[in-house]
Coordinates of C-alpha atoms and ligand atoms in Angstrom, one line a residue:
I1 CA -42.4 113.9 -86.8
G2 CA -39.7 112.2 -88.8
E3 CA -39.6 108.9 -90.6
P4 CA -41.5 105.8 -89.2
S5 CA -39.3 104.0 -86.7
S6 CA -37.8 100.6 -87.5
D7 CA -39.2 99.2 -84.2
W8 CA -42.7 100.2 -85.4
R9 CA -42.2 98.6 -88.8
E10 CA -41.0 95.4 -87.1
Y11 CA -43.8 95.2 -84.6
Q12 CA -46.6 96.1 -87.1
G13 CA -48.9 96.1 -84.1
S14 CA -48.5 95.0 -80.5
P15 CA -46.2 92.2 -79.5
T16 CA -48.2 89.3 -78.2
G17 CA -47.7 86.1 -76.2
T18 CA -46.4 85.5 -72.7
D19 CA -42.7 86.4 -73.1
I20 CA -42.0 90.0 -72.2
E21 CA -39.4 92.6 -73.2
C22 CA -39.8 94.8 -70.1
E23 CA -39.0 94.3 -66.4
G24 CA -42.6 93.6 -65.5
W25 CA -46.1 93.3 -67.0
R26 CA -47.1 96.8 -66.0
Q27 CA -44.4 98.3 -68.2
E28 CA -44.9 95.6 -70.9
A29 CA -48.6 96.5 -70.9
A30 CA -47.7 100.2 -71.6
L31 CA -45.4 99.1 -74.4
R32 CA -48.0 96.8 -76.0
L33 CA -50.8 99.3 -75.7
L34 CA -48.7 102.1 -77.3
N35 CA -48.0 99.7 -80.2
N36 CA -51.5 98.5 -80.4
N37 CA -52.6 102.1 -80.8
L38 CA -50.3 102.3 -83.8
D39 CA -51.3 99.0 -85.3
P40 CA -52.1 99.7 -88.9
E41 CA -55.4 97.7 -88.3
V42 CA -56.2 100.1 -85.4
A43 CA -54.9 103.5 -86.2
E44 CA -56.2 105.7 -89.0
E45 CA -52.8 107.1 -90.2
P46 CA -50.1 105.2 -88.3
E47 CA -47.2 106.4 -90.4
D48 CA -48.0 109.9 -89.1
L49 CA -48.5 108.6 -85.6
V50 CA -52.2 109.6 -85.9
V51 CA -54.5 107.2 -84.1
Y52 CA -57.9 108.7 -84.6
G53 CA -60.0 111.9 -84.2
G54 CA -58.4 114.3 -86.6
T55 CA -54.8 114.5 -85.4
G56 CA -54.9 112.5 -82.2
R57 CA -51.4 111.0 -81.8
A58 CA -49.8 108.3 -79.7
A59 CA -46.3 109.9 -79.6
R60 CA -45.0 113.3 -80.5
S61 CA -42.5 112.2 -83.1
W62 CA -40.9 108.9 -84.2
D63 CA -37.8 109.8 -82.1
A64 CA -40.0 110.2 -79.1
Y65 CA -41.7 106.9 -79.8
D66 CA -38.3 105.2 -79.9
A67 CA -37.4 106.9 -76.6
I68 CA -40.6 105.9 -74.9
L69 CA -40.0 102.2 -75.9
D70 CA -36.4 102.4 -74.6
E71 CA -37.6 103.9 -71.3
L72 CA -40.3 101.3 -70.8
R73 CA -37.9 98.4 -71.5
D74 CA -35.6 99.8 -68.8
L75 CA -38.2 100.9 -66.3
D76 CA -38.1 99.2 -62.9
D77 CA -41.1 98.0 -60.9
D78 CA -40.8 100.9 -58.5
E79 CA -40.2 103.6 -61.1
T80 CA -42.5 106.1 -62.8
L81 CA -42.0 107.4 -66.3
L82 CA -43.3 110.9 -67.2
V83 CA -44.6 111.6 -70.7
Q84 CA -45.4 115.2 -71.7
S85 CA -47.4 115.5 -74.9
G86 CA -46.1 112.3 -76.3
K87 CA -42.4 112.7 -75.3
P88 CA -40.7 111.0 -72.4
V89 CA -39.3 113.7 -70.1
G90 CA -38.3 112.1 -66.8
R91 CA -38.2 109.0 -64.7
F92 CA -38.3 108.8 -60.9
R93 CA -38.1 106.1 -58.3
T94 CA -41.5 106.0 -56.6
H95 CA -42.9 102.7 -55.3
D96 CA -44.5 99.5 -56.6
R97 CA -48.0 100.6 -55.9
A98 CA -47.6 103.9 -57.8
P99 CA -48.4 104.4 -61.5
R100 CA -45.7 103.2 -63.9
V101 CA -46.5 105.9 -66.4
L102 CA -48.0 109.4 -65.9
I103 CA -49.1 111.2 -69.0
A104 CA -50.1 114.9 -69.7
N105 CA -51.1 115.8 -73.2
S106 CA -52.1 119.1 -74.9
N107 CA -52.6 121.0 -71.7
L108 CA -52.3 124.8 -72.0
V109 CA -52.8 127.7 -69.5
G110 CA -56.3 129.2 -69.7
N111 CA -55.5 132.4 -71.6
W112 CA -53.4 130.5 -74.1
D113 CA -55.8 127.6 -74.4
D114 CA -56.8 127.8 -78.1
W115 CA -56.0 126.2 -81.4
E116 CA -53.8 129.2 -82.5
H117 CA -51.4 128.8 -79.6
F118 CA -51.6 125.1 -79.8
H119 CA -50.6 125.0 -83.5
E120 CA -47.8 127.5 -82.9
L121 CA -46.4 125.2 -80.2
E122 CA -47.0 122.1 -82.3
S123 CA -45.1 123.6 -85.2
K124 CA -42.1 124.2 -82.8
G125 CA -42.3 120.5 -81.7
L126 CA -43.3 121.4 -78.1
I127 CA -46.8 119.8 -77.8
M128 CA -48.9 117.1 -79.3
Y129 CA -52.7 116.6 -79.7
G130 CA -53.5 113.6 -77.5
Q131 CA -57.2 113.5 -78.4
M132 CA -58.7 111.2 -75.7
T133 CA -57.5 107.6 -75.9
A134 CA -54.8 108.2 -78.6
G135 CA -52.3 109.9 -76.3
S136 CA -53.2 107.7 -73.4
W137 CA -52.6 104.5 -75.3
A138 CA -56.1 103.2 -74.6
Y139 CA -57.5 103.3 -78.2
I140 CA -58.7 99.9 -79.4
G141 CA -60.1 100.8 -82.8
T142 CA -63.7 101.3 -83.8
Q143 CA -64.7 98.4 -81.6
G144 CA -64.0 100.8 -78.6
I145 CA -66.8 103.1 -79.4
I146 CA -69.3 100.7 -80.9
Q147 CA -71.1 99.8 -77.7
G148 CA -71.4 103.5 -76.7
T149 CA -72.9 104.3 -80.1
F150 CA -75.1 101.2 -79.9
E151 CA -76.4 102.1 -76.4
T152 CA -77.0 105.8 -77.4
L153 CA -79.0 104.8 -80.4
A154 CA -81.0 102.2 -78.3
E155 CA -81.8 105.1 -76.0
V156 CA -82.9 107.3 -79.0
A157 CA -85.2 104.5 -80.0
R158 CA -86.6 104.0 -76.4
Q159 CA -87.3 107.8 -76.1
H160 CA -88.6 108.6 -79.6
F161 CA -89.8 105.4 -81.1
P162 CA -91.2 103.4 -78.1
D163 CA -93.5 101.3 -80.3
R164 CA -90.9 100.0 -82.6
E165 CA -88.4 97.3 -82.0
G166 CA -85.3 99.4 -81.6
L167 CA -84.8 101.5 -84.7
R168 CA -86.5 99.1 -87.0
G169 CA -88.2 100.9 -89.9
T170 CA -86.3 104.2 -89.3
I171 CA -83.5 105.9 -91.3
T172 CA -80.6 107.6 -89.5
A173 CA -78.5 110.1 -91.6
T174 CA -75.1 111.0 -90.3
A175 CA -71.6 111.7 -91.6
G176 CA -68.0 110.8 -90.8
L177 CA -66.7 107.2 -91.1
G178 CA -63.4 107.7 -89.3
G179 CA -62.0 105.9 -86.3
M180 CA -65.0 106.6 -84.1
G181 CA -67.7 107.7 -86.6
G182 CA -67.1 104.4 -88.5
A183 CA -69.0 102.6 -85.7
Q184 CA -72.3 104.4 -86.6
P185 CA -73.6 102.3 -89.5
L186 CA -73.0 99.0 -87.5
A187 CA -74.5 100.5 -84.3
V188 CA -77.6 101.5 -86.4
T189 CA -78.0 98.1 -88.0
M190 CA -77.4 96.3 -84.6
N191 CA -80.5 98.3 -83.5
H192 CA -82.3 97.0 -86.6
G193 CA -82.3 100.4 -88.4
V194 CA -81.1 101.9 -91.7
C195 CA -78.2 104.2 -91.9
I196 CA -77.0 106.7 -94.6
A197 CA -73.5 108.0 -93.7
A198 CA -71.8 110.7 -95.8
E199 CA -68.1 110.5 -96.0
V200 CA -65.7 112.5 -98.3
D201 CA -62.8 110.1 -98.1
E202 CA -63.4 106.9 -100.1
R203 CA -60.5 105.1 -98.4
R204 CA -62.3 105.5 -95.1
I205 CA -65.5 104.1 -96.6
D206 CA -63.6 101.1 -98.0
R207 CA -62.1 100.5 -94.6
R208 CA -65.5 100.3 -93.0
L209 CA -66.7 98.0 -95.8
E210 CA -63.7 95.7 -95.3
T211 CA -64.3 95.4 -91.6
D212 CA -68.1 94.9 -92.0
Y213 CA -69.0 98.1 -90.1
C214 CA -70.9 99.2 -93.2
M215 CA -72.7 97.2 -95.9
E216 CA -72.4 99.1 -99.2
K217 CA -71.4 102.4 -100.8
T218 CA -72.6 104.8 -103.5
D219 CA -71.8 108.3 -104.6
D220 CA -75.4 108.8 -105.9
I221 CA -77.6 110.5 -103.3
D222 CA -80.8 109.4 -105.1
E223 CA -79.7 105.8 -105.0
A224 CA -78.8 106.1 -101.3
I225 CA -82.3 107.5 -100.5
E226 CA -84.0 104.8 -102.5
L227 CA -82.0 102.0 -101.0
A228 CA -82.7 103.4 -97.5
R229 CA -86.4 103.9 -98.1
D230 CA -86.8 100.4 -99.4
A231 CA -85.0 98.8 -96.5
A232 CA -86.9 100.9 -93.9
A233 CA -90.2 100.0 -95.5
A234 CA -89.3 96.3 -95.4
G235 CA -88.1 96.7 -91.8
E236 CA -84.6 95.5 -92.8
P237 CA -81.4 96.7 -91.3
R238 CA -79.1 98.3 -93.9
S239 CA -76.2 100.7 -94.0
I240 CA -75.1 102.8 -96.9
A241 CA -72.0 104.9 -97.1
L242 CA -72.6 108.0 -99.3
H243 CA -69.4 109.3 -100.8
M244 CA -70.0 113.0 -100.5
N245 CA -69.7 116.0 -98.2
A246 CA -72.1 116.0 -95.3
A247 CA -73.3 119.6 -95.9
E248 CA -74.0 118.7 -99.5
M249 CA -75.9 115.6 -98.4
F250 CA -78.3 117.6 -96.2
D251 CA -78.8 120.2 -99.0
G252 CA -79.6 117.3 -101.3
F253 CA -82.1 115.9 -98.8
L254 CA -83.8 119.3 -98.6
E255 CA -84.0 119.7 -102.3
R256 CA -85.7 116.3 -102.6
G257 CA -88.0 116.8 -99.6
F258 CA -86.5 113.7 -97.9
V259 CA -86.5 113.7 -94.1
P260 CA -84.8 110.9 -92.2
E261 CA -86.2 110.0 -88.8
I262 CA -82.8 110.7 -87.0
V263 CA -79.9 113.0 -87.9
T264 CA -76.5 113.4 -86.3
D265 CA -72.9 113.8 -87.3
Q266 CA -69.4 112.5 -86.5
T267 CA -67.1 114.4 -88.9
S268 CA -64.0 115.8 -87.1
A269 CA -65.7 119.2 -86.9
H270 CA -63.8 119.9 -83.6
D271 CA -60.8 120.8 -85.8
E272 CA -61.6 123.1 -88.7
L273 CA -58.1 122.8 -90.2
E274 CA -57.1 119.2 -89.9
G275 CA -60.3 117.4 -89.1
Y276 CA -63.2 118.8 -91.3
Y277 CA -63.4 118.9 -95.1
P278 CA -64.9 122.0 -96.9
S279 CA -67.3 121.3 -99.7
G280 CA -66.5 121.7 -103.3
Y281 CA -63.2 119.8 -103.2
T282 CA -62.0 116.2 -103.5
V283 CA -60.0 115.0 -100.5
D284 CA -56.7 115.4 -102.4
E285 CA -57.6 118.9 -103.5
A286 CA -58.6 119.9 -100.0
D287 CA -55.4 118.4 -98.6
A288 CA -53.4 120.5 -101.1
L289 CA -55.4 123.7 -100.2
R290 CA -54.6 123.1 -96.5
E291 CA -50.9 123.1 -97.3
S292 CA -50.9 126.0 -99.7
D293 CA -53.4 128.3 -98.0
P294 CA -54.5 127.3 -94.5
E295 CA -56.4 130.5 -93.8
R296 CA -58.6 130.0 -96.8
Y297 CA -59.0 126.3 -95.9
V298 CA -60.3 127.3 -92.4
A299 CA -62.6 129.9 -93.8
E300 CA -64.2 127.5 -96.3
S301 CA -64.2 124.7 -93.7
L302 CA -66.2 126.9 -91.3
D303 CA -68.6 128.0 -94.1
T304 CA -69.3 124.4 -94.9
M305 CA -69.9 123.6 -91.2
E306 CA -72.4 126.4 -91.0
R307 CA -74.3 124.9 -94.0
H308 CA -74.0 121.5 -92.3
V309 CA -75.5 122.7 -89.0
E310 CA -78.2 124.6 -90.9
G311 CA -79.0 121.4 -92.7
I312 CA -79.4 119.5 -89.5
L313 CA -81.6 122.2 -88.1
A314 CA -83.8 122.2 -91.2
M315 CA -84.2 118.4 -90.8
Q316 CA -85.1 118.9 -87.1
D317 CA -87.7 121.6 -88.2
R318 CA -89.2 119.0 -90.5
G319 CA -89.6 116.4 -87.8
A320 CA -86.3 114.6 -87.5
V321 CA -84.8 113.8 -84.1
A322 CA -81.5 115.6 -84.2
F323 CA -78.6 115.5 -81.8
E324 CA -74.9 116.4 -81.8
Y325 CA -72.6 113.4 -81.4
G326 CA -69.8 115.0 -79.5
N327 CA -67.7 116.7 -82.2
N328 CA -68.5 120.3 -81.1
I329 CA -70.0 121.3 -84.5
R330 CA -72.5 123.5 -82.8
G331 CA -69.9 125.3 -80.7
Q332 CA -67.7 125.8 -83.8
V333 CA -70.5 127.4 -85.8
E334 CA -71.8 129.5 -82.9
T335 CA -68.3 130.8 -82.1
H336 CA -66.9 131.3 -85.5
R337 CA -70.0 132.1 -87.6
G338 CA -72.2 133.6 -84.9
L339 CA -75.1 131.3 -85.7
D340 CA -77.2 131.8 -82.6
T341 CA -79.5 128.9 -83.3
A342 CA -76.6 126.4 -83.5
F343 CA -77.4 125.0 -80.0
D344 CA -81.1 124.5 -80.9
F345 CA -80.5 120.7 -81.1
P346 CA -79.2 118.9 -78.1
G347 CA -75.9 117.2 -77.4
F348 CA -76.1 113.4 -76.9
V349 CA -74.9 113.4 -73.3
P350 CA -77.7 115.5 -71.7
A351 CA -80.2 113.9 -74.1
Y352 CA -79.3 110.2 -73.7
V353 CA -76.2 109.4 -71.5
R354 CA -76.3 111.5 -68.3
P355 CA -78.7 109.2 -66.3
L356 CA -76.0 106.5 -66.8
F357 CA -73.2 108.8 -65.7
C358 CA -75.2 109.6 -62.5
R359 CA -74.8 106.0 -61.5
G360 CA -71.1 105.9 -62.3
K361 CA -71.8 104.0 -65.5
G362 CA -69.5 104.5 -68.5
P363 CA -67.5 102.7 -71.2
F364 CA -65.2 100.3 -69.5
R365 CA -62.9 98.2 -71.7
W366 CA -60.3 95.5 -71.4
V367 CA -57.6 94.2 -73.6
A368 CA -56.0 90.7 -73.8
L369 CA -52.3 91.3 -73.8
S370 CA -51.7 87.7 -75.0
G371 CA -53.3 88.6 -78.4
D372 CA -55.3 85.4 -78.0
E373 CA -59.0 85.8 -78.9
S374 CA -60.0 83.0 -76.7
D375 CA -58.9 85.1 -73.7
I376 CA -61.6 87.7 -74.6
H377 CA -64.1 85.0 -75.1
R378 CA -63.4 83.8 -71.6
T379 CA -64.0 87.3 -70.3
D380 CA -67.3 87.4 -72.3
E381 CA -68.4 84.4 -70.3
A382 CA -67.2 86.0 -67.1
V383 CA -69.4 89.1 -67.7
K384 CA -72.4 86.9 -68.3
E385 CA -71.7 84.8 -65.2
L386 CA -71.2 87.8 -63.0
F387 CA -74.3 89.7 -64.2
P388 CA -76.8 87.0 -65.0
D389 CA -79.8 89.4 -64.9
K390 CA -78.5 92.1 -67.2
E391 CA -80.4 91.2 -70.4
Q392 CA -79.1 94.2 -72.4
L393 CA -75.5 93.4 -71.5
H394 CA -75.9 89.8 -72.6
R395 CA -77.5 90.9 -75.8
W396 CA -74.5 93.3 -76.3
I397 CA -72.0 90.5 -75.7
D398 CA -73.8 88.2 -78.1
L399 CA -74.0 90.9 -80.8
A400 CA -70.3 91.8 -80.3
Q401 CA -69.2 88.2 -80.6
E402 CA -71.2 87.8 -83.9
Q403 CA -70.7 91.2 -85.5
V404 CA -67.7 93.1 -84.2
S405 CA -64.3 92.2 -85.7
F406 CA -61.3 92.4 -83.4
Q407 CA -58.8 95.1 -84.4
G408 CA -55.3 94.7 -83.0
L409 CA -55.2 93.2 -79.6
P410 CA -58.5 91.4 -78.9
S411 CA -60.6 93.7 -76.6
R412 CA -64.1 94.2 -75.4
V413 CA -66.1 97.1 -74.2
C414 CA -69.0 97.2 -71.7
W415 CA -70.8 99.9 -69.9
L416 CA -70.4 99.0 -66.2
G417 CA -70.9 101.3 -63.3
Y418 CA -70.8 101.7 -59.5
Q419 CA -73.9 99.8 -58.2
A420 CA -72.1 98.2 -55.3
D421 CA -73.0 94.8 -54.0
D422 CA -71.4 93.7 -50.8
G423 CA -69.2 96.8 -51.0
L424 CA -67.9 95.9 -54.4
T425 CA -68.8 98.0 -57.5
E426 CA -69.7 96.4 -60.8
R427 CA -66.4 97.4 -62.3
A428 CA -64.4 96.1 -59.3
R429 CA -66.3 92.8 -59.2
F430 CA -65.5 92.2 -62.9
A431 CA -61.8 93.2 -62.6
L432 CA -61.3 91.0 -59.5
H433 CA -62.9 88.1 -61.2
I434 CA -60.7 88.5 -64.3
N435 CA -57.6 88.8 -62.1
D436 CA -58.5 85.4 -60.5
L437 CA -58.9 83.9 -64.0
V438 CA -55.4 85.2 -64.9
A439 CA -54.0 83.8 -61.6
D440 CA -55.7 80.4 -62.3
G441 CA -54.3 80.3 -65.9
E442 CA -57.8 80.2 -67.4
I443 CA -56.7 83.4 -69.2
S444 CA -53.3 83.0 -70.7
A445 CA -51.7 86.4 -70.0
P446 CA -52.5 89.6 -68.1
V447 CA -55.5 91.7 -69.1
V448 CA -55.5 95.5 -69.0
V449 CA -58.6 97.2 -67.9
T450 CA -59.0 100.8 -69.0
R451 CA -61.7 103.2 -70.2
D452 CA -62.6 106.0 -72.4
H453 CA -61.9 109.6 -71.2
L454 CA -65.6 110.1 -71.8
D455 CA -66.8 108.6 -68.6
A456 CA -68.9 109.5 -65.6
G457 CA -66.5 111.4 -63.4
S458 CA -63.5 112.0 -65.6
V459 CA -64.3 115.0 -67.8
A460 CA -65.3 118.6 -67.9
S461 CA -66.5 119.5 -71.4
P462 CA -69.3 122.2 -71.5
N463 CA -70.3 121.3 -75.1
R464 CA -70.4 117.6 -74.5
E465 CA -70.1 115.5 -71.3
T466 CA -71.0 118.4 -69.0
E467 CA -73.3 120.3 -71.2
A468 CA -76.3 121.9 -69.4
M469 CA -75.4 120.5 -66.0
R470 CA -78.3 121.0 -63.5
D471 CA -76.3 123.4 -61.3
G472 CA -74.5 125.3 -64.2
S473 CA -71.1 123.8 -63.3
D474 CA -70.4 122.8 -66.9
A475 CA -67.0 124.4 -67.1
V476 CA -65.6 123.5 -63.7
A477 CA -62.5 121.5 -64.4
D478 CA -61.6 120.7 -60.8
W479 CA -63.5 117.4 -61.3
P480 CA -61.2 115.8 -63.8
V481 CA -58.1 117.0 -62.0
L482 CA -59.4 115.4 -58.8
N483 CA -60.2 112.3 -60.8
A484 CA -56.6 112.0 -62.0
L485 CA -55.2 112.6 -58.6
L486 CA -57.5 110.0 -57.1
N487 CA -56.5 107.5 -59.7
C488 CA -52.9 108.0 -58.7
A489 CA -53.7 107.7 -55.0
A490 CA -55.6 104.5 -55.7
G491 CA -52.7 103.1 -57.7
A492 CA -53.7 102.9 -61.3
D493 CA -50.8 101.7 -63.5
I494 CA -51.1 104.5 -66.1
V495 CA -52.9 107.8 -65.5
S496 CA -53.3 110.6 -68.0
V497 CA -54.7 114.2 -68.1
H498 CA -55.6 115.8 -71.5
D499 CA -56.9 119.0 -72.8
G500 CA -59.0 119.1 -76.0
G501 CA -60.0 115.6 -77.1
G502 CA -63.2 115.2 -79.1
V503 CA -64.3 118.9 -78.9
G504 CA -61.0 120.6 -79.6
I505 CA -58.3 122.6 -77.7
G506 CA -59.6 124.7 -74.8
N507 CA -63.0 123.0 -74.7
S508 CA -62.4 120.1 -72.3
L509 CA -60.2 118.5 -69.8
H510 CA -60.3 114.8 -69.2
T511 CA -58.5 111.8 -67.7
N512 CA -57.8 108.1 -68.2
N513 CA -56.5 105.2 -66.2
H514 CA -55.3 101.6 -66.8
V515 CA -54.9 98.7 -64.4
V516 CA -53.0 95.6 -65.4
L517 CA -54.5 92.4 -64.0
D518 CA -51.6 90.0 -63.8
G519 CA -53.2 87.7 -61.3
S520 CA -51.2 89.1 -58.4
D521 CA -52.4 90.3 -55.0
L522 CA -51.1 93.7 -55.8
A523 CA -53.2 93.8 -59.0
A524 CA -56.3 92.8 -56.9
R525 CA -55.7 95.6 -54.4
K526 CA -55.2 98.2 -57.1
A527 CA -58.3 97.0 -59.0
R528 CA -60.4 97.1 -55.9
R529 CA -59.4 100.6 -55.1
V530 CA -59.3 102.1 -58.7
F531 CA -62.6 100.6 -59.8
T532 CA -64.3 101.9 -56.7
T533 CA -62.9 105.4 -56.7
D534 CA -63.1 106.0 -60.4
P535 CA -66.8 105.3 -61.0
G536 CA -67.3 106.8 -57.5
M537 CA -66.2 110.1 -58.9
G538 CA -69.1 109.9 -61.4
V539 CA -71.5 109.5 -58.6
I540 CA -70.2 112.3 -56.4
R541 CA -69.8 114.7 -59.3
H542 CA -73.4 114.3 -60.3
A543 CA -74.6 114.2 -56.7
D544 CA -72.9 117.5 -56.1
A545 CA -74.7 118.9 -59.2
G546 CA -78.0 117.9 -57.6
Y547 CA -79.0 114.9 -59.8
D548 CA -81.6 112.7 -58.0
E549 CA -80.3 109.5 -59.7
A550 CA -76.8 110.2 -58.4
L551 CA -78.0 111.0 -54.9
E552 CA -80.0 107.7 -55.0
E553 CA -77.0 105.8 -56.2
A554 CA -74.9 107.3 -53.4
A555 CA -77.5 106.3 -50.8
D556 CA -78.0 102.8 -52.3
S557 CA -74.3 102.1 -52.7
N558 CA -73.0 103.8 -49.6
V559 CA -70.9 106.5 -51.4
H560 CA -70.0 109.2 -48.9
V561 CA -71.1 112.6 -50.2
P562 CA -70.3 115.3 -47.6
M563 CA -72.8 118.2 -47.0
Q564 CA -75.8 116.3 -48.3
E565 CA -78.8 116.7 -46.0
D566 CA -79.6 113.1 -45.5
Ligands
NAD601 P1 -61.6 110.9 -87.8 O1 -60.9 112.1 -88.0 O2 -61.0 109.5 -87.7 O3 -62.8 110.8 -88.9 C1 -63.5 111.9 -89.3 C2 -64.1 111.6 -90.7 O4 -64.9 112.6 -91.1 C3 -63.0 111.4 -91.7 O5 -63.1 110.2 -92.3 C4 -63.2 112.6 -92.7 O6 -62.9 112.2 -94.0 C5 -64.7 112.8 -92.5 N1 -65.1 114.2 -92.8 C6 -64.6 115.3 -92.4 N2 -65.3 116.4 -92.9 C7 -66.3 115.9 -93.6 C8 -67.4 116.4 -94.3 N3 -67.6 117.8 -94.3 N4 -68.3 115.6 -94.9 C9 -68.2 114.3 -94.8 N5 -67.1 113.7 -94.2 C10 -66.2 114.5 -93.6 O7 -62.5 111.1 -86.4 P2 -63.3 110.1 -85.5 O8 -62.4 109.4 -84.6 O9 -64.2 109.3 -86.3 O10 -64.1 111.2 -84.7 C11 -65.1 112.0 -85.3 C12 -65.6 113.1 -84.4 O11 -66.4 112.6 -83.4 C13 -64.5 113.9 -83.7 O12 -64.8 115.2 -83.7 C14 -64.5 113.2 -82.4 O13 -63.9 114.1 -81.4 C15 -65.9 113.0 -82.2 N6 -66.1 111.9 -81.3 C16 -67.2 111.7 -80.6 C17 -67.3 110.6 -79.7 C18 -68.5 110.4 -78.9 O14 -68.5 109.6 -78.0 N7 -69.6 111.0 -79.2 C19 -66.3 109.7 -79.5 C20 -65.3 109.9 -80.3 C21 -65.1 110.9 -81.2

């Protein structure tokens, strides 16, 4: 990938303020978001262009990064730049309502759609792993996932511990304190619970301690158990990072007869070579083994994953609530180790999130391009003004203001959905209001609204977002393709389509969009269309699969679903 670019060294994050380098704010937004993804405060390994999620990159090489910046600086308001796996490959005159940037990352033809081909092409410099929001320049650090993790755990509490206040008095054991997984300890304590999180890389632990996502660390499993038990007994929130391999942690729990109430995992198990660490090595030793003998690394990594899954299953057998947190660890162990019980614990989407998807609800986020925190605080007020009756949303905004540190450009995440009122969806109402605040100067510079690829109508992923669909349509990838096409038709400013993401190459296809709210009428028209059609895809996708909640939402919100009986 070459040596880090001098532009990147100079920026050290996104440019901020109201002066722009590009021809317009739409292009400037792309330039700022790309640099925000690579902000050393935001990205996990920015010198290697790695943003998060194993090897999820923002650009294919440092030369490609420089070339993208040059193209964006020169891009007219009626041109569209094409980015193929992190490299700019073309630029065409289109029109001002069309997207400014179109991105396709990591996509392979069916029969070639596996890690082996991907790594072969990657070594020739022909492709890049875009993960989800890494290659689409929508990553905003651990703050981006925190609300999703918070909401999921709140739902775990509602379903399994209805008599408690959230997770109070319970212990959640998990692993992986990387870009996404690092949100887990804070999401547990925000729900009043206690968390033990195993992590092999002490630098990752220290990063979570520095940013207050986690409270303390130890490398002694007995100490971790004792601290956790004491805090749970006292009903106090506490989070403990345990510096050890996840598989070893679960073996240790079994030996000691310790069973936490909840078990899950967010190691980068989707990638057995570059994401997951085998047991028996320090991080440096494992990194050296990966270089010297990748085949042995993969074999040992998969052996550890099998132990890890067996550990989770053993915890479940002893009464713990277990769920997979979207890293495909079950699929990996079933496919590569033939463990036919791997799927005996559920994925988090069918267990906790699908009812929200049926209503077009998903993680919706926005970024203040000014870099000014007060702009986000103004948007926080706007959310509360617009949705006065949504208590959980207000609680989230208050908690986020108190406990979530900004990383890079100030940003906020909320789960908003379709739920049309007067023909305007929740997401459209919010975006139009923010656009007005930008126009009135109450917000100092444009705001970009974007979302995770994990959303209601934007992804096909049989081991995660579309696991166990009611009609068996888990692997049908027409839906994300239609979603990306529709986002272009509706005029989103950046649209992307990726293969892989959180569950690895060949296991999912998903899309993303951005709309730049610069206070103009054009932005308002785009926002109104995109934030109707995009969550609308979630409603129709789930209605088509026969979910009652989606059919109800379609009826209540007047979403046209052809071929439905009523
Ligand atoms: P990351 O690569 O930044 O972090 C993974 C962490 O796991 C690293 O810190 C690594 O040191 C640690 N690790 C790896 N193997 C380990 C082991 N055996 N024991 C203990 N620690 C180990 O990745 P991330 O961005 O945090 O994402 C983690 C996983 O979660 C990925 O597979 C990702 O695709 C998935 N994910 C899920 C969701 C979701 O919504 N559920 C969202 C994003 C990511």
